[in-house]
């Protein structure tokens, strides 16, 4: 295999990344742009961290209409999709599992599980038509050790992992790879709030999250983006159906 320079590795590739307005998603978008891809990204609200070289589509992907709007805009802009990253996710902790109400369970399934299922259903046909494509679903380290305050989030991410494994088996003969990436504790606008609330609910020190990481620091969005940059490239052409932990060693038992 001839390996192209990193700056040209994704040249000619058309990518869709959900939740690219900030945090991990914005880093993934930037990593793909740096490697030469054309990128469509989405969120409900753009921020100053949203890479401006990507086409931004305002859409709430927790709804069927939002997914449809993003899929239509992506196909119209790109003509087809080579890389799809289901990154948008949301999980605010509750004081205890007993306080997670029915609406919160449904909302978590909508954004952390069904958004990916629906967007894949809309965009995979274009990958099947060209006989190639890569899908990356963003799960979480939390599925290794689900915690009560975030059980709605952990359970939805577990569903996403099971779905990703099955989808990979089904789509492999059609030339499409599907991988799950499970980040550990990564600094981002959303997760910084979550960690603060978790320390309150569980009575922990703020530093507890750094201490738990064998590599001695919480991750940065670029740590996740770099792993995904590899997984969507042809260097990873024999990798499918896998779940990659990117967590600084925090889950050494798996
Ligand atoms: N950071 C971590 O420690 C960590 C750990 C494990 C897993 N993860 C996973 O990694 C992914 C990215 O996390 P992050 O830390 O970067 O989160 P973040 O800072 O909260 O960013 C989340 C992104 O998703 C978008 N989003 C959320 N709800 C949406 C909706 N209903 N429709 C459209 N877009 C929506 C947000 O934009 P809008 O709010 O404007 O829509 C934003 O662009 C998530 O799937 C998360 O579960 C993160």
Tab-separated table of C-alpha atoms and ligand atoms in Angstrom, residues 19-24 43-45 59-62 87-89 111 138-140 153 157 183-186 188-191 195, ligand 1:
chain	number	residue	atom	x	y	z
A	19	UNK	CA	-22.043	17.887	15.982
A	20	UNK	CA	-19.100	19.704	14.393
A	21	UNK	CA	-19.845	23.074	15.983
A	22	UNK	CA	-17.506	22.579	18.956
A	23	UNK	CA	-15.558	20.032	21.023
A	24	UNK	CA	-14.648	16.659	19.546
A	43	UNK	CA	-25.471	21.247	14.883
A	44	UNK	CA	-28.364	23.271	16.201
A	45	UNK	CA	-26.144	26.341	16.691
A	59	UNK	CA	-30.259	20.766	12.064
A	60	UNK	CA	-31.513	19.019	15.190
A	61	UNK	CA	-30.504	15.421	14.494
A	62	UNK	CA	-32.509	14.114	17.441
A	87	UNK	CA	-20.561	12.412	16.617
A	88	UNK	CA	-23.475	14.478	17.970
A	89	UNK	CA	-24.389	13.278	21.446
A	111	UNK	CA	-29.788	11.876	20.163
A	138	UNK	CA	-19.072	7.918	18.696
A	139	UNK	CA	-19.857	5.931	21.816
A	140	UNK	CA	-18.236	6.355	25.227
A	153	UNK	CA	-26.795	7.996	28.263
A	157	UNK	CA	-24.503	4.363	23.763
A	183	UNK	CA	-13.629	8.270	24.125
A	184	UNK	CA	-12.678	8.495	27.766
A	185	UNK	CA	-12.726	11.836	29.587
A	186	UNK	CA	-12.062	14.520	26.981
A	188	UNK	CA	-14.990	19.835	25.640
A	189	UNK	CA	-17.692	22.453	26.260
A	190	UNK	CA	-20.341	19.766	26.809
A	191	UNK	CA	-18.309	17.302	28.867
A	195	UNK	CA	-17.957	16.427	34.753
B	1	LIG	N1	-15.989	14.715	25.846
B	1	LIG	C1	-16.029	13.546	26.465
B	1	LIG	O1	-15.481	13.380	27.561
B	1	LIG	C2	-16.742	12.383	25.825
B	1	LIG	C3	-16.573	11.120	26.397
B	1	LIG	C4	-17.205	10.034	25.818
B	1	LIG	C5	-17.987	10.200	24.696
B	1	LIG	N2	-18.141	11.443	24.155
B	1	LIG	C6	-18.992	11.556	22.951
B	1	LIG	O2	-18.309	12.297	21.959
B	1	LIG	C7	-19.235	13.065	21.194
B	1	LIG	C8	-18.840	14.539	21.190
B	1	LIG	O3	-18.830	14.992	22.533
B	1	LIG	P1	-18.292	16.417	22.982
B	1	LIG	O4	-17.649	16.202	24.296
B	1	LIG	O5	-17.532	17.073	21.883
B	1	LIG	O6	-19.699	17.175	23.237
B	1	LIG	P2	-20.131	18.712	23.143
B	1	LIG	O7	-19.020	19.637	23.442
B	1	LIG	O8	-21.377	18.812	23.972
B	1	LIG	O9	-20.542	18.854	21.601
B	1	LIG	C9	-21.666	18.137	21.125
B	1	LIG	C10	-21.950	18.490	19.683
B	1	LIG	O10	-23.150	17.808	19.286
B	1	LIG	C11	-24.141	18.774	18.885
B	1	LIG	N3	-25.475	18.330	19.265
B	1	LIG	C12	-25.918	17.997	20.503
B	1	LIG	N4	-27.223	17.719	20.454
B	1	LIG	C13	-27.607	17.885	19.152
B	1	LIG	C14	-28.847	17.764	18.454
B	1	LIG	N5	-29.980	17.423	19.099
B	1	LIG	N6	-28.865	17.995	17.125
B	1	LIG	C15	-27.737	18.366	16.482
B	1	LIG	N7	-26.531	18.474	17.071
B	1	LIG	C16	-26.490	18.257	18.399
B	1	LIG	C17	-23.739	20.077	19.618
B	1	LIG	O11	-24.251	21.244	18.986
B	1	LIG	P3	-25.664	21.929	19.406
B	1	LIG	O12	-25.818	21.736	20.880
B	1	LIG	O13	-25.568	23.354	18.976
B	1	LIG	O14	-26.711	21.191	18.624
B	1	LIG	C18	-22.223	19.982	19.490
B	1	LIG	O15	-21.831	20.360	18.200
B	1	LIG	C19	-20.614	12.801	21.814
B	1	LIG	O16	-21.265	11.760	21.113
B	1	LIG	C20	-20.277	12.341	23.212
B	1	LIG	O17	-21.293	11.513	23.757
B	1	LIG	C21	-17.539	12.540	24.709
